[in-house]
């Protein structure tokens, strides 16, 4: 469903991505790992149209999307959850979720989508009247991810959903992602918690200094000596 070919992205004169190629099939969960500054967020931002590549192509469901504006990319079905989630702290859980259904197509289905989300994640139902800034870090991240479902996306881009969370909470947030995966969504996720994230992924990419240096099915990553030493800490 997603095909990225030789993508190069610059910030001014600084090159952040070097001929990056990546592909995803429908229903797959793919994780991208790599050290700080490797270009992981840059990759997600380029897919969602927040950055324009200097060269290379991005094709989504057969359509070139590398030259079209971000709001059109959302309409095509790509939802980006940026690092930190960007919730509205002074809005309730319910209001934050409602904001996610801004697309005309999604708005008509908002009530049904909301019901699905509350069924899937009862914690959000329990907290629906609470201000977002009174939620715990893990709950906030779950709300940000749930909000992305409100636009009825076909592909969800998750940028470090477990960032800044305690290990126990990381596990909960990733279980939440797993539940979304089980619903059949396609997910491209950037994660620093490599071992836990690999567990729910189908395939993975390792990106270092703007280049894809390894890719393969989860199993190969878990067994790879270099990955284990550098990223899993075994
Ligand atoms: N707006 C910007 N202007 C200039 N350089 C930038 C900008 N945003 C990112 N960069 C640089 O591009 C490189 C890749 O950044 P990016 O945010 O994609 O890394 P990352 O892999 O997401 O890192 P992290 O794990 O810390 O989130 C870094 O060297 C960063 O300093
Ligand atoms: Mg990042």
Coordinates of N, CA and C and ligand atoms in Angstrom, one line a residue:
X1 N 0.8 -1.2 0.0 CA 0.0 0.0 0.0 C 0.9 1.3 0.0
X2 N 2.0 1.1 0.6 CA 3.0 2.3 0.7 C 4.3 1.9 0.0
X3 N 4.8 2.7 -0.9 CA 6.0 2.4 -1.5 C 6.9 3.7 -1.6
X4 N 8.0 3.6 -1.0 CA 8.9 4.8 -0.9 C 10.2 4.4 -1.7
X5 N 10.5 5.2 -2.6 CA 11.7 4.9 -3.5 C 12.7 6.0 -3.5
X6 N 13.9 5.7 -3.1 CA 15.1 6.6 -3.2 C 14.8 8.0 -2.7
X7 N 14.2 8.1 -1.5 CA 13.8 9.4 -0.9 C 15.0 10.1 -0.3
X8 N 15.2 11.3 -0.8 CA 16.2 12.2 -0.2 C 15.6 13.5 0.3
X9 N 15.9 13.8 1.6 CA 15.2 15.0 2.2 C 16.3 15.9 2.8
X10 N 16.1 17.2 2.6 CA 17.1 18.1 3.1 C 16.4 19.1 4.0
X11 N 17.1 19.6 5.0 CA 16.7 20.8 5.8 C 17.7 21.9 5.3
X12 N 17.3 22.7 4.4 CA 18.3 23.7 3.9 C 19.4 22.9 3.1
X13 N 20.7 23.1 3.6 CA 21.8 22.4 3.0 C 22.0 21.0 3.6
X14 N 21.4 20.8 4.8 CA 21.7 19.6 5.5 C 20.8 18.5 5.0
X15 N 21.5 17.4 4.6 CA 20.7 16.2 4.1 C 20.4 15.3 5.3
X16 N 19.1 15.1 5.5 CA 18.6 14.2 6.6 C 18.3 12.8 6.2
X17 N 17.9 12.6 4.9 CA 17.6 11.3 4.4 C 18.4 11.1 3.1
X18 N 18.9 9.9 2.9 CA 19.7 9.6 1.7 C 19.1 8.4 1.0
X19 N 18.4 8.6 -0.1 CA 17.9 7.6 -0.9 C 17.2 6.4 -0.1
X20 N 16.3 6.8 0.7 CA 15.6 5.8 1.6 C 14.5 5.1 0.8
X21 N 14.5 3.8 0.8 CA 13.4 3.0 0.2 C 12.8 2.1 1.2
X22 N 11.5 2.1 1.2 CA 10.7 1.3 2.2 C 9.4 1.0 1.5
X23 N 8.9 -0.2 1.9 CA 7.5 -0.5 1.4 C 6.7 -1.3 2.5
X24 N 5.4 -1.1 2.4 CA 4.5 -1.8 3.3 C 3.3 -2.3 2.6
X25 N 2.9 -3.5 3.0 CA 1.7 -4.1 2.5 C 0.5 -3.7 3.4
X26 N -0.7 -3.8 2.9 CA -1.8 -3.5 3.7 C -1.9 -4.5 4.9
X27 N -2.2 -3.9 6.0 CA -2.4 -4.7 7.2 C -1.1 -5.0 8.0
X28 N 0.0 -4.5 7.4 CA 1.3 -4.8 8.1 C 1.6 -3.8 9.2
X29 N 2.3 -4.2 10.2 CA 2.9 -3.3 11.1 C 4.4 -3.3 11.0
X30 N 4.9 -2.1 10.6 CA 6.4 -2.0 10.3 C 7.0 -1.0 11.3
X31 N 8.1 -1.4 11.9 CA 8.7 -0.4 12.8 C 10.0 0.0 12.2
X32 N 10.3 1.3 12.5 CA 11.6 1.9 12.1 C 12.4 2.2 13.4
X33 N 13.6 1.7 13.5 CA 14.4 2.0 14.7 C 15.6 2.7 14.2
X34 N 16.3 3.3 15.2 CA 17.6 4.0 14.9 C 17.8 5.0 16.0
X35 N 19.1 5.4 16.0 CA 19.5 6.4 17.1 C 18.9 7.7 17.0
X36 N 19.0 8.6 18.0 CA 18.6 9.9 17.9 C 19.2 10.7 16.7
X37 N 18.4 11.4 16.0 CA 18.9 12.2 14.9 C 19.1 11.4 13.6
X38 N 18.7 10.1 13.6 CA 18.9 9.3 12.4 C 18.0 9.7 11.2
X39 N 16.9 10.3 11.5 CA 16.0 10.7 10.4 C 14.7 10.0 10.4
X40 N 14.3 9.4 11.6 CA 13.1 8.7 11.7 C 11.9 9.6 11.6
X41 N 11.9 10.7 12.4 CA 10.8 11.6 12.3 C 10.7 12.3 11.0
X42 N 11.8 12.6 10.4 CA 11.9 13.2 9.1 C 11.2 12.3 8.1
X43 N 11.4 11.0 8.2 CA 10.7 10.1 7.3 C 9.2 10.2 7.4
X44 N 8.7 10.1 8.6 CA 7.3 10.2 8.8 C 6.7 11.5 8.3
X45 N 7.4 12.6 8.6 CA 6.9 13.9 8.2 C 6.9 14.1 6.7
X46 N 7.8 13.4 6.0 CA 7.8 13.5 4.6 C 6.7 12.7 4.0
X47 N 6.4 11.5 4.6 CA 5.2 10.7 4.1 C 3.9 11.5 4.3
X48 N 3.8 12.2 5.4 CA 2.5 12.9 5.7 C 2.5 14.3 5.1
X49 N 3.5 14.6 4.3 CA 3.5 15.9 3.5 C 3.9 17.1 4.3
X50 N 4.4 17.0 5.5 CA 4.9 18.1 6.2 C 6.2 18.6 5.7
X51 N 7.0 17.7 5.1 CA 8.2 18.0 4.4 C 8.2 17.6 3.0
X52 N 8.8 18.3 2.1 CA 8.9 17.9 0.7 C 10.3 17.3 0.4
X53 N 10.3 16.1 -0.2 CA 11.6 15.5 -0.5 C 12.2 16.3 -1.7
X54 N 13.6 16.2 -1.7 CA 14.2 16.8 -2.9 C 14.2 15.9 -4.1
X55 N 14.3 14.6 -3.8 CA 14.2 13.6 -4.8 C 13.6 12.3 -4.3
X56 N 13.2 11.5 -5.2 CA 12.5 10.2 -4.8 C 11.0 10.3 -4.8
X57 N 10.4 9.1 -4.7 CA 8.9 9.1 -4.8 C 8.3 8.4 -3.6
X58 N 7.0 8.8 -3.3 CA 6.2 8.1 -2.3 C 4.9 7.8 -3.0
X59 N 4.5 6.5 -3.0 CA 3.3 6.1 -3.7 C 2.4 5.4 -2.6
X60 N 1.2 5.9 -2.5 CA 0.2 5.3 -1.5 C -1.0 4.9 -2.2
X61 N -1.3 3.6 -2.1 CA -2.5 3.0 -2.8 C -2.5 3.4 -4.3
X62 N -1.3 3.3 -4.9 CA -1.2 3.5 -6.3 C -1.1 5.0 -6.8
X63 N -1.1 5.9 -5.8 CA -1.1 7.3 -6.2 C 0.2 8.0 -5.6
X64 N 0.8 8.8 -6.5 CA 2.0 9.5 -6.0 C 1.6 10.6 -5.0
X65 N 2.2 10.6 -3.8 CA 1.8 11.6 -2.8 C 2.9 12.5 -2.4
X66 N 4.1 12.4 -3.1 CA 5.2 13.2 -2.6 C 5.2 14.6 -3.0
X67 N 4.3 15.0 -3.8 CA 4.2 16.5 -4.2 C 2.9 17.1 -3.8
X68 N 2.1 16.4 -3.0 CA 0.8 17.0 -2.6 C 0.7 17.4 -1.2
X69 N -0.1 18.5 -0.9 CA -0.1 19.0 0.4 C -0.6 18.1 1.5
X70 N -0.2 18.4 2.7 CA -0.5 17.5 3.9 C -2.0 17.2 4.1
X71 N -2.8 18.2 3.9 CA -4.2 18.0 4.1 C -4.8 17.0 3.1
X72 N -4.3 17.0 1.9 CA -4.8 16.0 0.9 C -4.3 14.6 1.3
X73 N -3.1 14.6 1.9 CA -2.6 13.2 2.2 C -3.5 12.6 3.4
X74 N -3.9 13.5 4.3 CA -4.8 13.0 5.4 C -6.1 12.5 4.7
X75 N -6.6 13.2 3.8 CA -7.8 12.8 3.1 C -7.7 11.5 2.4
X76 N -6.5 11.2 1.9 CA -6.3 9.9 1.2 C -6.2 8.8 2.2
X77 N -6.1 9.1 3.5 CA -6.1 8.0 4.6 C -4.9 7.8 5.3
X78 N -4.0 8.8 5.4 CA -2.8 8.7 6.2 C -2.9 9.6 7.4
X79 N -2.8 9.0 8.6 CA -2.9 9.8 9.8 C -1.6 9.7 10.6
X80 N -1.1 10.9 10.9 CA 0.2 11.0 11.6 C 0.1 11.4 13.0
X81 N 0.6 10.6 13.9 CA 0.6 10.9 15.4 C 2.0 11.4 15.7
X82 N 2.2 12.7 15.8 CA 3.6 13.1 16.0 C 4.1 12.8 17.4
X83 N 5.4 12.9 17.6 CA 6.0 12.7 18.9 C 5.3 13.6 19.9
X84 N 4.9 13.1 21.1 CA 4.3 13.9 22.1 C 2.8 14.0 21.9
X85 N 2.3 13.6 20.7 CA 0.8 13.5 20.5 C 0.1 14.8 20.2
X86 N 0.5 15.9 20.6 CA -0.1 17.2 20.4 C -1.6 17.2 20.6
X87 N -2.0 16.9 21.9 CA -3.4 17.0 22.3 C -3.7 18.4 22.6
X88 N -5.0 18.7 22.7 CA -5.4 20.0 23.2 C -5.6 19.8 24.7
X89 N -4.7 20.4 25.5 CA -4.7 20.1 27.0 C -6.0 20.6 27.7
X90 N -6.6 21.7 27.2 CA -7.7 22.3 27.8 C -9.0 21.8 27.2
X91 N -9.0 20.7 26.4 CA -10.2 20.1 26.0 C -10.3 18.7 26.6
X92 N -11.5 18.2 26.7 CA -11.7 16.9 27.4 C -11.3 15.8 26.4
X93 N -11.2 14.6 27.0 CA -10.9 13.4 26.2 C -11.9 13.3 25.0
X94 N -13.1 13.5 25.3 CA -14.2 13.4 24.3 C -13.9 14.5 23.2
X95 N -13.7 15.7 23.6 CA -13.5 16.8 22.6 C -12.2 16.6 21.8
X96 N -11.2 16.1 22.4 CA -10.0 15.8 21.6 C -10.3 14.7 20.6
X97 N -11.1 13.7 21.0 CA -11.4 12.7 20.0 C -12.2 13.3 18.8
X98 N -13.2 14.1 19.2 CA -14.0 14.8 18.2 C -13.2 15.5 17.1
X99 N -12.2 16.2 17.6 CA -11.3 17.0 16.7 C -10.7 16.1 15.7
X100 N -10.5 14.8 16.0 CA -9.9 13.9 15.1 C -10.8 13.5 13.9
X101 N -12.1 13.8 14.0 CA -13.0 13.5 12.9 C -13.4 14.7 12.0
X102 N -12.4 15.5 11.7 CA -12.6 16.7 11.0 C -12.9 16.5 9.5
X103 N -12.5 15.4 9.0 CA -12.7 15.2 7.6 C -14.2 14.9 7.3
X104 N -14.8 15.5 6.2 CA -16.2 15.4 6.0 C -16.6 13.9 6.0
X105 N -15.8 13.1 5.4 CA -16.2 11.6 5.3 C -16.3 11.0 6.7
X106 N -15.3 11.4 7.5 CA -15.2 10.8 8.9 C -16.3 11.4 9.8
X107 N -16.6 12.7 9.6 CA -17.6 13.3 10.5 C -18.9 12.6 10.5
X108 N -19.4 12.2 9.3 CA -20.6 11.5 9.3 C -20.6 10.2 10.1
X109 N -19.4 9.6 10.2 CA -19.3 8.3 11.0 C -18.8 8.5 12.4
X110 N -18.6 9.8 12.8 CA -17.9 10.1 14.0 C -18.6 9.3 15.2
X111 N -19.9 9.3 15.3 CA -20.5 8.7 16.5 C -20.2 7.2 16.5
X112 N -20.3 6.5 15.4 CA -20.0 5.1 15.3 C -18.5 4.8 15.6
X113 N -17.6 5.7 15.1 CA -16.2 5.5 15.3 C -15.9 5.6 16.8
X114 N -16.5 6.7 17.4 CA -16.3 6.9 18.8 C -16.7 5.7 19.6
X115 N -17.9 5.2 19.3 CA -18.4 4.0 20.0 C -17.4 2.8 19.9
X116 N -16.9 2.6 18.7 CA -15.8 1.6 18.5 C -14.6 1.8 19.4
X117 N -14.2 3.1 19.4 CA -13.0 3.4 20.2 C -13.3 3.2 21.7
X118 N -14.4 3.6 22.2 CA -14.7 3.4 23.6 C -14.8 1.9 23.9
X119 N -15.3 1.1 23.0 CA -15.4 -0.3 23.2 C -14.0 -0.9 23.3
X120 N -13.2 -0.5 22.4 CA -11.9 -1.0 22.2 C -11.0 -0.6 23.4
X121 N -11.2 0.7 23.9 CA -10.4 1.2 24.9 C -11.2 1.8 26.0
X122 N -11.8 1.0 26.9 CA -12.7 1.5 27.9 C -12.2 2.6 28.8
X123 N -10.9 2.6 28.9 CA -10.3 3.7 29.8 C -10.6 5.1 29.2
X124 N -10.7 5.2 27.9 CA -11.0 6.5 27.3 C -12.5 6.9 27.6
X125 N -13.3 5.8 27.6 CA -14.7 6.0 27.9 C -14.9 6.5 29.4
X126 N -14.1 5.8 30.3 CA -14.2 6.2 31.7 C -13.7 7.7 31.9
X127 N -12.8 8.1 31.1 CA -12.2 9.4 31.3 C -12.7 10.5 30.3
X128 N -13.8 10.2 29.6 CA -14.1 11.1 28.5 C -14.4 12.5 28.9
X129 N -14.8 12.8 30.1 CA -15.1 14.2 30.5 C -13.9 14.9 31.1
X130 N -12.8 14.1 31.3 CA -11.6 14.7 31.9 C -10.8 15.5 30.9
X131 N -10.2 16.6 31.4 CA -9.3 17.4 30.5 C -8.1 16.6 30.2
X132 N -7.6 16.7 28.9 CA -6.5 15.9 28.5 C -5.2 16.1 29.3
X133 N -5.1 17.4 29.9 CA -3.8 17.6 30.6 C -3.9 17.0 32.0
X134 N -5.0 16.4 32.4 CA -5.1 15.7 33.7 C -4.9 14.2 33.5
X135 N -4.7 13.8 32.3 CA -4.4 12.3 32.1 C -3.0 12.0 32.4
X136 N -2.7 10.8 32.7 CA -1.3 10.3 32.9 C -0.6 10.3 31.5
X137 N 0.7 10.3 31.6 CA 1.5 10.3 30.3 C 1.0 9.2 29.4
X138 N 0.8 8.0 29.9 CA 0.4 6.8 29.1 C -1.0 7.0 28.5
X139 N -1.9 7.5 29.3 CA -3.3 7.8 28.9 C -3.3 8.8 27.8
X140 N -2.4 9.8 27.9 CA -2.4 10.9 26.9 C -1.9 10.3 25.6
X141 N -0.9 9.5 25.6 CA -0.4 8.9 24.4 C -1.5 8.0 23.8
X142 N -2.2 7.3 24.6 CA -3.3 6.4 24.1 C -4.4 7.3 23.4
X143 N -4.7 8.4 24.1 CA -5.7 9.3 23.5 C -5.2 9.9 22.1
X144 N -4.0 10.2 22.1 CA -3.4 10.7 20.8 C -3.6 9.7 19.7
X145 N -3.3 8.4 20.0 CA -3.4 7.4 19.0 C -4.8 7.1 18.7
X146 N -5.7 7.1 19.7 CA -7.1 6.9 19.4 C -7.7 8.0 18.6
X147 N -7.2 9.2 18.8 CA -7.7 10.4 18.0 C -7.4 10.2 16.6
X148 N -6.3 9.6 16.3 CA -5.9 9.4 14.9 C -6.9 8.4 14.2
X149 N -7.5 7.5 15.0 CA -8.5 6.6 14.4 C -9.8 7.3 14.0
X150 N -10.0 8.4 14.6 CA -11.3 9.1 14.3 C -11.4 9.6 12.9
X151 N -10.2 9.8 12.2 CA -10.2 10.2 10.8 C -10.4 9.0 9.9
X152 N -10.6 7.8 10.4 CA -10.8 6.6 9.7 C -9.6 6.3 8.7
X153 N -8.4 6.3 9.2 CA -7.2 6.2 8.3 C -7.1 4.8 7.8
X154 N -6.3 4.7 6.7 CA -5.9 3.4 6.2 C -4.5 3.1 6.7
X155 N -3.7 4.1 6.9 CA -2.4 3.9 7.4 C -2.1 4.9 8.5
X156 N -1.6 4.4 9.6 CA -1.3 5.2 10.8 C 0.2 5.3 11.0
X157 N 0.7 6.6 11.1 CA 2.1 6.8 11.3 C 2.3 7.2 12.8
X158 N 3.0 6.4 13.6 CA 3.2 6.7 15.0 C 4.7 7.0 15.3
X159 N 4.9 8.2 15.8 CA 6.2 8.6 16.1 C 6.5 8.5 17.6
X160 N 7.2 7.5 17.9 CA 7.7 7.2 19.3 C 6.5 7.3 20.3
X161 N 5.5 6.4 20.2 CA 4.4 6.5 21.1 C 4.8 6.3 22.6
X162 N 5.9 5.7 22.8 CA 6.2 5.4 24.2 C 7.3 6.4 24.8
X163 N 7.5 7.4 24.0 CA 8.6 8.4 24.4 C 8.3 9.0 25.8
X164 N 9.3 8.9 26.7 CA 9.2 9.5 28.0 C 8.4 8.8 29.0
X165 N 8.0 7.6 28.7 CA 7.1 6.8 29.6 C 7.9 5.8 30.4
X166 N 7.5 5.5 31.6 CA 8.1 4.4 32.4 C 7.9 3.1 31.8
X167 N 8.8 2.1 32.0 CA 8.8 0.8 31.3 C 7.4 0.1 31.3
X168 N 6.8 0.2 32.5 CA 5.5 -0.5 32.7 C 4.4 0.1 31.8
X169 N 4.5 1.5 31.7 CA 3.6 2.2 30.9 C 3.8 2.0 29.4
X170 N 5.1 1.9 29.1 CA 5.5 1.6 27.7 C 4.8 0.3 27.2
X171 N 4.8 -0.7 28.1 CA 4.2 -1.9 27.7 C 2.7 -1.7 27.5
X172 N 2.1 -0.9 28.3 CA 0.6 -0.7 28.1 C 0.3 0.0 26.8
X173 N 1.1 1.0 26.5 CA 0.9 1.8 25.3 C 1.1 0.9 24.1
X174 N 2.1 0.1 24.1 CA 2.3 -0.8 23.0 C 1.3 -1.9 22.9
X175 N 0.7 -2.3 24.0 CA -0.4 -3.2 24.0 C -1.6 -2.6 23.3
X176 N -1.8 -1.3 23.5 CA -2.8 -0.5 22.9 C -2.6 -0.5 21.4
X177 N -1.4 -0.3 21.0 CA -1.0 -0.3 19.5 C -1.3 -1.7 19.0
X178 N -1.0 -2.7 19.8 CA -1.3 -4.0 19.3 C -2.8 -4.3 19.0
X179 N -3.6 -3.7 19.9 CA -5.0 -3.9 19.7 C -5.5 -3.2 18.5
X180 N -4.9 -2.1 18.1 CA -5.2 -1.4 16.9 C -4.8 -2.2 15.7
X181 N -3.6 -2.8 15.8 CA -3.1 -3.6 14.7 C -4.1 -4.8 14.5
X182 N -4.6 -5.4 15.6 CA -5.5 -6.5 15.5 C -6.8 -6.1 14.8
X183 N -7.1 -4.9 14.8 CA -8.3 -4.4 14.0 C -8.1 -4.4 12.5
X184 N -6.8 -4.6 12.1 CA -6.5 -4.7 10.7 C -5.9 -3.4 10.1
X185 N -5.6 -2.5 11.0 CA -5.0 -1.2 10.5 C -3.5 -1.5 10.1
X186 N -3.1 -0.7 9.1 CA -1.6 -0.7 8.8 C -0.9 0.4 9.6
X187 N 0.2 0.0 10.2 CA 0.9 0.9 11.1 C 2.4 1.0 10.7
X188 N 2.8 2.2 10.6 CA 4.3 2.4 10.5 C 4.7 3.2 11.7
X189 N 5.5 2.6 12.5 CA 5.8 3.1 13.8 C 7.3 3.3 14.0
X190 N 7.7 4.4 14.6 CA 9.1 4.7 15.0 C 9.1 4.4 16.5
X191 N 10.1 3.7 16.9 CA 10.2 3.4 18.4 C 11.6 3.2 18.8
X192 N 11.8 3.7 20.1 CA 13.2 3.5 20.7 C 13.2 2.2 21.5
X193 N 12.0 1.8 22.0 CA 11.9 0.5 22.7 C 11.9 -0.6 21.8
X194 N 13.1 -0.9 21.3 CA 13.2 -1.8 20.1 C 12.6 -3.2 20.4
X195 N 13.0 -3.8 21.6 CA 12.6 -5.1 21.8 C 11.0 -5.2 21.9
X196 N 10.4 -4.3 22.7 CA 9.0 -4.4 22.9 C 8.3 -4.1 21.6
X197 N 8.8 -3.1 20.8 CA 8.1 -2.8 19.5 C 8.2 -3.9 18.5
X198 N 9.4 -4.5 18.5 CA 9.6 -5.6 17.5 C 8.5 -6.7 17.8
X199 N 8.2 -6.9 19.0 CA 7.2 -8.0 19.4 C 5.9 -7.8 18.6
X200 N 5.5 -6.6 18.4 CA 4.2 -6.5 17.7 C 4.3 -6.1 16.2
X201 N 5.6 -6.1 15.7 CA 5.8 -5.7 14.3 C 5.9 -7.0 13.4
X202 N 5.6 -6.7 12.1 CA 5.8 -7.8 11.2 C 7.2 -7.7 10.6
X203 N 7.6 -6.5 10.3 CA 8.9 -6.3 9.7 C 9.5 -5.0 10.3
X204 N 10.8 -4.8 10.1 CA 11.5 -3.7 10.7 C 12.5 -3.1 9.7
X205 N 12.8 -1.8 9.9 CA 13.9 -1.2 9.2 C 14.8 -0.5 10.3
X206 N 16.1 -0.5 10.0 CA 17.0 0.2 10.9 C 17.6 1.3 10.0
X207 N 17.5 2.5 10.6 CA 18.0 3.7 9.9 C 19.0 4.4 10.7
X208 N 20.2 4.6 10.1 CA 21.3 5.3 10.8 C 21.8 6.4 9.9
X209 N 22.0 7.6 10.5 CA 22.5 8.7 9.7 C 21.8 8.9 8.4
X210 N 20.5 8.8 8.4 CA 19.7 9.1 7.2 C 19.7 8.0 6.2
X211 N 20.3 6.8 6.5 CA 20.3 5.7 5.5 C 19.7 4.5 6.1
X212 N 18.9 3.7 5.3 CA 18.4 2.4 5.8 C 19.6 1.5 5.7
X213 N 20.0 0.9 6.9 CA 21.1 0.0 6.9 C 20.8 -1.5 7.0
X214 N 19.5 -1.7 7.5 CA 19.1 -3.1 7.6 C 17.6 -3.1 7.5
X215 N 17.1 -4.2 6.9 CA 15.6 -4.4 6.9 C 15.3 -5.9 6.9
X216 N 14.2 -6.2 7.4 CA 13.8 -7.6 7.4 C 12.7 -7.9 8.3
X217 N 12.2 -9.2 8.2 CA 11.2 -9.6 9.1 C 11.6 -9.5 10.6
X218 N 10.6 -9.4 11.5 CA 10.9 -9.3 12.9 C 12.0 -10.2 13.4
X219 N 11.8 -11.5 13.0 CA 12.6 -12.6 13.5 C 14.1 -12.3 13.2
X220 N 14.4 -11.8 12.0 CA 15.8 -11.5 11.6 C 16.4 -10.4 12.5
X221 N 15.5 -9.4 12.8 CA 16.0 -8.4 13.7 C 16.3 -8.8 15.1
X222 N 15.4 -9.7 15.6 CA 15.6 -10.2 17.0 C 16.8 -11.0 17.1
X223 N 17.2 -11.7 16.0 CA 18.3 -12.6 16.0 C 19.6 -11.9 15.5
X224 N 19.5 -10.7 15.0 CA 20.7 -10.1 14.4 C 21.6 -9.6 15.5
X225 N 22.9 -10.0 15.4 CA 23.9 -9.6 16.5 C 24.1 -8.1 16.7
X226 N 24.2 -7.4 15.5 CA 24.4 -6.0 15.6 C 23.2 -5.3 16.3
X227 N 22.0 -5.7 15.8 CA 20.8 -5.1 16.4 C 20.7 -5.4 17.9
X228 N 21.0 -6.6 18.3 CA 20.9 -7.0 19.7 C 21.9 -6.2 20.5
X229 N 23.1 -6.1 20.0 CA 24.1 -5.3 20.8 C 23.8 -3.9 20.9
X230 N 23.4 -3.3 19.8 CA 23.3 -1.8 19.7 C 21.9 -1.3 20.2
X231 N 20.9 -2.1 20.0 CA 19.5 -1.6 20.2 C 18.7 -2.4 21.2
X232 N 19.0 -3.6 21.4 CA 18.2 -4.4 22.4 C 18.9 -4.5 23.7
X233 N 20.2 -4.3 23.7 CA 21.0 -4.4 24.9 C 21.2 -5.8 25.5
X234 N 21.4 -6.7 24.6 CA 21.6 -8.1 25.0 C 23.1 -8.5 24.8
Ligands
LIG1 N1 13.8 21.6 11.2 C1 15.0 21.1 11.1 N2 16.0 21.9 10.7 C2 17.3 21.5 10.5 N3 17.6 20.2 10.8 C3 16.7 19.4 11.3 C4 15.3 19.8 11.5 N4 14.6 18.8 12.0 C5 15.5 17.8 12.1 N5 16.8 18.1 11.7 C6 18.0 17.3 11.7 O1 17.7 16.2 10.9 C7 18.3 15.0 11.4 C8 17.2 14.0 11.6 O2 16.2 14.4 12.5 P1 15.0 13.5 13.0 O3 14.1 14.4 13.8 O4 14.3 13.0 11.8 O5 15.7 12.4 13.8 P2 15.0 11.2 14.6 O6 15.6 9.9 14.1 O7 13.5 11.3 14.6 O8 15.6 11.4 16.1 P3 14.9 11.2 17.5 O9 15.1 9.8 17.8 O10 15.8 12.1 18.4 O11 13.5 11.7 17.5 C9 18.9 15.4 12.8 O12 20.3 15.6 12.5 C10 18.3 16.7 13.1 O13 19.1 17.6 13.8
LIG2 MG1 12.1 11.7 16.1

